[in-house]
CSV table of C-alpha atoms and ligand atoms in Angstrom, one decimal:
chain,number,residue,atom,x,y,z
A,17,MET,CA,-1.6,5.0,11.2
A,18,PRO,CA,1.6,3.8,9.9
A,19,GLN,CA,2.4,4.8,6.3
A,20,SER,CA,2.3,1.9,3.7
A,21,ARG,CA,5.8,0.8,2.9
A,22,PRO,CA,7.3,-1.8,0.5
A,23,VAL,CA,8.3,-4.7,2.4
A,24,ARG,CA,10.5,-7.8,1.5
A,25,LEU,CA,8.3,-10.9,2.3
A,26,THR,CA,11.2,-13.3,2.2
A,27,GLU,CA,11.5,-13.4,6.1
A,28,TYR,CA,7.6,-13.6,6.6
A,29,ASN,CA,7.2,-16.9,4.6
A,30,SER,CA,8.9,-20.0,5.9
A,31,TYR,CA,9.7,-21.3,2.5
A,32,ARG,CA,12.0,-18.3,2.3
A,33,VAL,CA,10.8,-17.4,-1.2
A,34,ALA,CA,11.9,-13.9,-2.3
A,35,ALA,CA,9.1,-11.6,-2.7
A,36,ARG,CA,8.2,-8.0,-2.3
A,37,ALA,CA,4.9,-6.3,-1.5
A,38,GLU,CA,4.3,-2.6,-2.0
A,39,ARG,CA,1.8,-2.7,1.0
A,40,CYS,CA,2.4,-4.6,4.0
A,41,HIS,CA,1.3,-3.5,7.5
A,42,PHE,CA,2.0,-5.1,11.0
A,43,PRO,CA,-1.0,-3.6,13.0
A,44,ALA,CA,-0.2,-3.3,16.7
A,45,THR,CA,-3.7,-2.7,17.9
A,46,THR,CA,-7.2,-3.7,16.9
A,47,ALA,CA,-8.1,-0.1,16.1
A,48,GLU,CA,-5.1,0.0,13.6
A,49,LEU,CA,-6.1,-3.4,12.2
A,50,ALA,CA,-9.7,-2.2,11.6
A,51,ALA,CA,-8.6,1.0,10.0
A,52,LEU,CA,-6.3,-1.0,7.6
A,53,LEU,CA,-8.9,-3.4,6.7
A,54,ALA,CA,-11.1,-0.5,5.6
A,55,GLU,CA,-8.5,0.5,2.9
A,56,PRO,CA,-9.2,-0.4,-0.7
A,57,ALA,CA,-7.4,-3.4,-2.0
A,58,PRO,CA,-8.7,-4.5,-5.3
A,59,GLY,CA,-6.0,-7.4,-5.5
A,60,GLY,CA,-7.1,-8.7,-2.3
A,61,ILE,CA,-6.5,-8.4,1.3
A,62,HIS,CA,-3.7,-11.1,2.4
A,63,LEU,CA,-3.7,-12.1,6.1
A,64,LEU,CA,-0.5,-13.4,7.3
A,65,GLY,CA,0.2,-14.9,10.7
A,66,HIS,CA,3.8,-16.4,10.9
A,67,GLY,CA,3.7,-17.3,7.3
A,68,ASN,CA,4.3,-21.1,7.8
A,69,ASN,CA,1.6,-22.3,5.6
A,70,ILE,CA,1.6,-20.1,2.8
A,71,ILE,CA,3.0,-20.1,-0.8
A,72,LEU,CA,3.8,-16.9,-2.3
A,73,SER,CA,3.1,-17.5,-6.0
A,74,ARG,CA,4.5,-14.0,-7.3
A,75,PRO,CA,7.7,-12.2,-6.8
A,76,TYR,CA,6.1,-8.8,-6.5
A,77,TYR,CA,2.7,-7.8,-5.2
A,78,ASP,CA,1.7,-4.2,-6.4
A,79,ALA,CA,-0.2,-1.7,-4.4
A,80,GLU,CA,-3.5,-3.2,-5.4
A,81,HIS,CA,-2.6,-5.9,-2.8
A,82,LEU,CA,-2.7,-5.2,0.9
A,83,PHE,CA,-0.7,-7.6,3.3
A,84,VAL,CA,-1.8,-7.5,6.8
A,85,CYS,CA,0.5,-9.5,9.2
A,86,THR,CA,-0.9,-10.1,12.6
A,87,ARG,CA,2.3,-11.2,14.3
A,88,ARG,CA,2.7,-8.1,16.3
A,89,LEU,CA,-1.0,-7.6,17.1
A,90,ASP,CA,-1.1,-9.3,20.4
A,91,THR,CA,1.4,-11.7,21.7
A,92,SER,CA,0.3,-12.1,25.2
A,93,LEU,CA,-0.2,-15.4,27.1
A,94,THR,CA,-2.2,-15.3,30.4
A,95,VAL,CA,-2.8,-18.3,32.6
A,96,ASP,CA,-5.8,-18.3,34.9
A,97,GLY,CA,-6.3,-21.5,36.9
A,98,THR,CA,-6.7,-24.2,34.0
A,99,ARG,CA,-7.3,-21.8,31.3
A,100,LEU,CA,-4.8,-20.2,29.0
A,101,SER,CA,-5.5,-17.2,27.0
A,102,ALA,CA,-3.4,-16.4,24.0
A,103,GLY,CA,-3.1,-13.3,21.7
A,104,THR,CA,-3.2,-14.1,17.9
A,105,GLY,CA,0.5,-13.2,17.4
A,106,ALA,CA,1.9,-15.5,20.2
A,107,ARG,CA,3.8,-18.3,18.7
A,108,LEU,CA,2.4,-21.9,19.1
A,109,ARG,CA,5.6,-23.0,20.7
A,110,ASP,CA,5.5,-20.3,23.3
A,111,LEU,CA,1.9,-21.4,24.1
A,112,CYS,CA,3.1,-24.9,24.6
A,113,ARG,CA,5.8,-23.9,26.9
A,114,ALA,CA,3.7,-21.5,28.8
A,115,ALA,CA,1.2,-24.4,29.3
A,116,ALA,CA,4.0,-26.8,30.5
A,117,ARG,CA,5.4,-24.3,32.9
A,118,ALA,CA,2.2,-23.8,34.5
A,119,GLY,CA,1.4,-27.6,34.8
A,120,LEU,CA,-1.3,-27.5,32.2
A,121,SER,CA,-1.5,-30.5,29.8
A,122,GLY,CA,-3.3,-30.7,26.5
A,123,LEU,CA,-0.8,-29.2,24.0
A,124,GLU,CA,1.9,-31.7,24.1
A,125,THR,CA,1.3,-33.2,20.7
A,126,LEU,CA,1.2,-29.8,19.1
A,127,TRP,CA,4.8,-28.9,20.3
A,128,ASP,CA,7.1,-27.8,17.7
A,129,ILE,CA,4.5,-26.9,15.1
A,130,PRO,CA,5.8,-23.7,13.9
A,131,GLY,CA,3.4,-20.6,13.6
A,132,SER,CA,1.1,-18.3,15.5
A,133,VAL,CA,-2.1,-18.9,17.5
A,134,GLY,CA,-3.9,-17.1,14.9
A,135,GLY,CA,-2.7,-19.3,12.1
A,136,ALA,CA,-3.4,-22.5,14.4
A,137,ALA,CA,-7.0,-21.3,14.6
A,138,VAL,CA,-7.5,-20.8,11.1
A,139,MET,CA,-5.6,-24.2,10.1
A,140,ASN,CA,-6.7,-26.1,13.1
A,141,ALA,CA,-3.2,-27.2,13.2
A,142,GLY,CA,-2.5,-30.6,14.6
A,143,ALA,CA,-0.4,-33.6,14.7
A,144,TYR,CA,-0.6,-37.2,16.0
A,145,GLY,CA,-4.3,-37.4,16.1
A,146,THR,CA,-5.0,-34.2,18.0
A,147,SER,CA,-5.4,-30.7,16.8
A,148,PHE,CA,-5.7,-27.2,18.2
A,149,TYR,CA,-9.7,-27.0,18.7
A,150,ASP,CA,-9.4,-30.2,21.1
A,151,VAL,CA,-8.6,-27.7,23.7
A,152,VAL,CA,-10.2,-24.5,22.4
A,153,GLU,CA,-12.9,-23.1,24.4
A,154,THR,CA,-13.5,-19.7,22.5
A,155,VAL,CA,-11.9,-17.7,19.7
A,156,GLU,CA,-12.1,-14.0,19.5
A,157,ALA,CA,-12.2,-12.6,16.0
A,158,PHE,CA,-12.8,-9.3,14.4
A,159,PHE,CA,-15.4,-9.3,11.4
A,160,PRO,CA,-14.5,-6.3,9.3
A,161,ALA,CA,-17.6,-6.3,7.3
A,162,GLU,CA,-19.9,-5.7,10.4
A,163,GLY,CA,-17.1,-3.9,12.3
A,164,ILE,CA,-17.6,-6.1,15.3
A,165,ILE,CA,-15.5,-8.3,17.5
A,166,ARG,CA,-17.1,-11.6,18.5
A,167,SER,CA,-16.1,-14.4,20.8
A,168,LEU,CA,-17.1,-17.8,19.2
A,169,SER,CA,-17.5,-21.0,20.9
A,170,ARG,CA,-15.5,-24.0,19.7
A,171,THR,CA,-18.7,-25.4,18.0
A,172,GLU,CA,-19.3,-22.1,16.3
A,173,CYS,CA,-15.7,-22.2,14.9
A,174,ARG,CA,-16.8,-25.4,13.1
A,175,PRO,CA,-13.4,-27.2,13.4
A,176,GLY,CA,-12.5,-29.9,10.9
A,177,TYR,CA,-9.5,-31.6,9.5
A,178,ARG,CA,-7.0,-28.6,9.2
A,179,THR,CA,-9.9,-26.2,8.7
A,180,ALA,CA,-12.3,-23.9,10.6
A,181,ILE,CA,-14.8,-21.3,9.9
A,182,PHE,CA,-12.1,-18.7,9.4
A,183,ALA,CA,-10.7,-20.2,6.2
A,184,ASP,CA,-12.6,-18.0,4.1
A,185,GLY,CA,-10.7,-15.1,5.3
A,186,LYS,CA,-13.7,-12.9,6.2
A,187,ALA,CA,-12.6,-12.6,10.0
A,188,VAL,CA,-9.3,-11.8,11.7
A,189,ILE,CA,-8.3,-13.9,14.6
A,190,LEU,CA,-7.6,-11.8,17.6
A,191,GLY,CA,-6.9,-14.5,20.3
A,192,ALA,CA,-7.9,-17.8,21.8
A,193,ARG,CA,-8.9,-19.1,25.1
A,194,LEU,CA,-7.9,-22.6,25.9
A,195,GLY,CA,-9.2,-25.1,28.6
A,196,LEU,CA,-6.3,-27.4,29.8
A,197,ARG,CA,-5.9,-30.2,32.5
A,198,PRO,CA,-3.7,-29.9,35.5
A,199,ASP,CA,-0.7,-32.3,35.3
A,200,ASP,CA,3.1,-32.5,36.5
A,201,PRO,CA,5.2,-30.0,34.6
A,202,ALA,CA,8.0,-32.6,34.3
A,203,ARG,CA,5.8,-35.2,32.8
A,204,ILE,CA,4.4,-32.7,30.2
A,205,LEU,CA,7.8,-31.4,29.4
A,206,ALA,CA,9.0,-35.0,28.8
A,207,ALA,CA,6.0,-35.6,26.6
A,208,MET,CA,6.9,-32.6,24.6
A,209,GLY,CA,10.5,-33.8,24.3
A,210,ARG,CA,9.4,-37.2,22.9
A,211,VAL,CA,7.2,-35.3,20.4
A,212,GLY,CA,10.0,-32.9,19.4
A,213,LYS,CA,12.4,-35.7,18.9
A,214,LEU,CA,9.9,-37.6,16.7
A,215,ARG,CA,9.2,-34.6,14.5
A,216,ARG,CA,12.8,-33.7,14.1
A,217,SER,CA,13.9,-37.3,13.1
A,218,ARG,CA,11.1,-37.5,10.5
A,219,LEU,CA,10.5,-34.0,9.2
A,220,PRO,CA,12.9,-31.7,7.2
A,221,TYR,CA,13.5,-29.1,9.7
A,222,ASP,CA,16.9,-28.6,8.0
A,223,LEU,CA,15.6,-26.6,5.0
A,224,PRO,CA,12.8,-24.1,4.5
A,225,SER,CA,9.4,-25.4,4.0
A,226,ALA,CA,5.8,-24.9,4.9
A,227,GLY,CA,5.0,-28.3,6.3
A,228,SER,CA,2.7,-30.9,4.6
A,229,VAL,CA,1.8,-29.5,1.2
A,230,PHE,CA,-1.5,-31.5,0.8
A,231,ARG,CA,-4.3,-32.4,3.0
A,232,ARG,CA,-4.3,-36.3,3.8
A,233,PRO,CA,-6.1,-38.1,0.9
A,234,GLU,CA,-8.9,-40.4,1.4
A,235,GLY,CA,-8.8,-43.7,-0.1
A,236,ALA,CA,-5.0,-43.7,-0.8
A,237,PRO,CA,-1.9,-43.9,1.2
A,238,PRO,CA,-0.3,-40.6,2.8
A,239,VAL,CA,1.2,-38.3,0.3
A,240,GLY,CA,4.8,-39.1,1.4
A,241,VAL,CA,4.1,-42.8,0.7
A,242,ILE,CA,2.7,-42.0,-2.8
A,243,MET,CA,5.7,-39.9,-3.7
A,244,GLU,CA,8.1,-42.6,-2.5
A,245,GLU,CA,6.4,-45.2,-4.6
A,246,ALA,CA,6.4,-42.9,-7.5
A,247,GLY,CA,10.3,-42.4,-7.1
A,248,LEU,CA,9.7,-38.7,-6.6
A,249,LYS,CA,11.5,-38.1,-3.4
A,250,GLY,CA,14.4,-35.6,-4.3
A,251,PHE,CA,12.6,-34.5,-7.5
A,252,ARG,CA,13.4,-30.8,-8.2
A,253,ILE,CA,12.2,-28.1,-10.3
A,254,GLY,CA,14.3,-24.9,-10.1
A,255,GLY,CA,15.1,-24.6,-6.4
A,256,ALA,CA,12.0,-26.4,-5.1
A,257,ARG,CA,12.5,-30.0,-4.2
A,258,ILE,CA,10.2,-32.9,-2.9
A,259,SER,CA,11.9,-33.6,0.4
A,260,ARG,CA,14.3,-36.6,0.5
A,261,ARG,CA,13.3,-37.1,4.2
A,262,HIS,CA,9.6,-36.6,4.0
A,263,GLY,CA,7.8,-37.0,0.6
A,264,GLY,CA,4.9,-35.0,1.6
A,265,PHE,CA,7.0,-31.8,2.0
A,266,ILE,CA,8.5,-29.6,-0.7
A,267,VAL,CA,11.5,-27.9,0.5
A,268,ASN,CA,13.6,-24.8,-0.6
A,269,ALA,CA,16.6,-26.1,-1.7
A,270,GLY,CA,18.2,-23.0,-2.8
A,271,GLY,CA,16.5,-20.0,-4.6
A,272,ALA,CA,13.1,-21.4,-5.1
A,273,THR,CA,10.5,-19.3,-6.4
A,274,GLY,CA,6.7,-19.6,-5.9
A,275,ALA,CA,6.5,-20.7,-9.6
A,276,ASP,CA,8.9,-23.5,-8.8
A,277,ILE,CA,7.1,-24.8,-5.7
A,278,LEU,CA,3.6,-24.7,-7.6
A,279,ALA,CA,5.2,-26.7,-10.6
A,280,VAL,CA,6.4,-29.3,-8.1
A,281,VAL,CA,2.8,-29.3,-6.5
A,282,GLU,CA,1.5,-30.2,-10.1
A,283,VAL,CA,4.0,-33.1,-10.5
A,284,MET,CA,2.8,-34.4,-7.2
A,285,ARG,CA,-0.7,-34.1,-8.0
A,286,GLU,CA,-0.3,-35.9,-11.4
A,287,ALA,CA,1.6,-38.8,-9.5
A,288,ALA,CA,-1.2,-39.2,-7.2
A,289,ARG,CA,-3.9,-39.2,-10.0
A,290,ARG,CA,-2.0,-41.7,-12.1
A,291,ARG,CA,-1.2,-44.1,-9.3
A,292,TYR,CA,-4.4,-44.0,-7.1
A,293,GLY,CA,-6.9,-41.8,-9.1
A,294,VAL,CA,-7.1,-39.4,-6.2
A,295,GLU,CA,-7.2,-35.7,-6.5
A,296,LEU,CA,-4.7,-34.1,-3.9
A,297,LYS,CA,-5.9,-30.9,-2.2
A,298,LEU,CA,-3.6,-28.3,-1.1
A,299,GLU,CA,-3.4,-27.7,2.6
A,300,GLN,CA,-1.0,-24.7,2.1
A,301,VAL,CA,-2.5,-21.4,1.1
A,302,VAL,CA,-1.6,-19.9,-2.2
A,303,ILE,CA,-1.2,-16.1,-2.2
B,30,FAD,C1,8.5,-27.6,9.4
B,30,FAD,C2,7.1,-27.4,9.4
B,30,FAD,C3,6.3,-28.4,10.1
B,30,FAD,C4,5.0,-28.2,10.2
B,30,FAD,N1,4.1,-29.1,10.8
B,30,FAD,C5,2.8,-29.0,10.8
B,30,FAD,C6,2.0,-29.9,11.5
B,30,FAD,O1,2.5,-31.0,12.1
B,30,FAD,N2,0.8,-29.9,11.7
B,30,FAD,C7,0.2,-28.7,11.1
B,30,FAD,O2,-1.1,-28.5,11.3
B,30,FAD,N3,0.8,-27.7,10.4
B,30,FAD,C8,2.1,-27.9,10.4
B,30,FAD,N4,2.9,-27.0,9.6
B,30,FAD,C9,2.2,-25.7,9.0
B,30,FAD,C10,2.0,-24.7,9.9
B,30,FAD,O3,3.0,-24.5,11.0
B,30,FAD,C11,0.6,-24.6,10.4
B,30,FAD,O4,-0.4,-24.4,9.5
B,30,FAD,C12,0.4,-23.2,11.4
B,30,FAD,O5,-0.7,-23.3,12.0
B,30,FAD,C13,0.4,-21.9,10.4
B,30,FAD,O6,0.5,-20.8,11.3
B,30,FAD,P1,1.0,-19.4,10.7
B,30,FAD,O7,0.9,-18.4,11.8
B,30,FAD,O8,2.3,-19.5,10.2
B,30,FAD,O9,0.0,-19.2,9.7
B,30,FAD,P2,0.2,-18.4,8.2
B,30,FAD,O10,0.8,-19.4,7.3
B,30,FAD,O11,0.7,-17.1,8.2
B,30,FAD,O12,-1.4,-18.3,7.6
B,30,FAD,C14,-2.0,-19.6,7.3
B,30,FAD,C15,-3.5,-19.2,7.1
B,30,FAD,O13,-4.1,-18.7,8.1
B,30,FAD,C16,-4.6,-17.3,7.8
B,30,FAD,N5,-4.2,-16.5,8.9
B,30,FAD,C17,-3.1,-16.4,9.7
B,30,FAD,N6,-3.2,-15.6,10.7
B,30,FAD,C18,-4.5,-15.1,10.7
B,30,FAD,C19,-5.1,-14.3,11.7
B,30,FAD,N7,-4.8,-13.7,12.7
B,30,FAD,N8,-6.5,-14.2,11.2
B,30,FAD,C20,-7.2,-14.6,10.3
B,30,FAD,N9,-6.4,-15.6,9.3
B,30,FAD,C21,-5.2,-15.5,9.6
B,30,FAD,C22,-3.6,-16.8,6.5
B,30,FAD,O14,-4.5,-15.9,5.7
B,30,FAD,C23,-3.6,-18.1,5.8
B,30,FAD,O15,-4.9,-18.4,5.2
B,30,FAD,C24,4.2,-27.0,9.5
B,30,FAD,C25,5.1,-26.1,8.9
B,30,FAD,C26,6.5,-26.2,8.9
B,30,FAD,C27,7.3,-25.1,8.3
């Protein structure tokens, strides 16, 4: 069992917010993971995949908090016929590339979404009307309370819009098996290329962010449109700014803290309340 050590979390959150944790581990095996999760953590156990959908609200997490990062747990990608099995730590981008190389279609619209397979399974990551669970057959997860590993069918994972059963943090995703369709690799790569181009033209990939801040509101226009109407694109508190390119994103324009980001979140919420009477719900996870 590796010793606890203080870790700078800056490189493990895509906002690049500067933060430090007294206890952060990168388990390499399931046995190590199980032992870690049995450790006391009165401040909470914080699971991290690749950190592309989280807001670190504090600059310092003392030893009461335990960060467990699954990026090194299992990064394998295995093709078997039309099935692709992926370890939790594998990058979603590598998964899409592996599928394309094997001539397997179904992941093209998820191309260029940052993050891990584990994170995609928790968040049901998606874009352009499709999402991760569209192609999931099973998800394997460790349930620390029972000390067991279970393989759950897609239905048992209860996928919804940017959510699944794992959102409560009570299980650790170990991997997923996907069922894909055979197709021409050149056609798949061309489709991914189009998606990549579209994303890069619309989303602020040039500055650190964590994607869409909020879930899509019901009964109101998309968040980006609301912010544009409210004249809030480019609005800034400290280092956190509502993206000029996409009003649904907050970017770190330099030295943003978690408090800066959360203050901008409140301004966006208030704008949506005032203009449309809707209560915006965070998609990003606050730690
Ligand atoms: C530029 C940019 C564009 C983006 N575009 C999109 C998009 O188009 N569509 C979209 O859906 N998302 C998008 N996102 C958000 C993000 O990429 C996804 O939510 C992604 O699935 C997060 O994966 P992650 O590994 O980084 O998860 P993290 O941010 O590390 O974690 C997210 C949640 O999952 C939990 N978690 C992570 N790993 C595990 C695990 N192994 N077991 C159990 N729980 C775990 C965490 O505790 C947390 O609650 C974007 C982000 C950025 C920065």
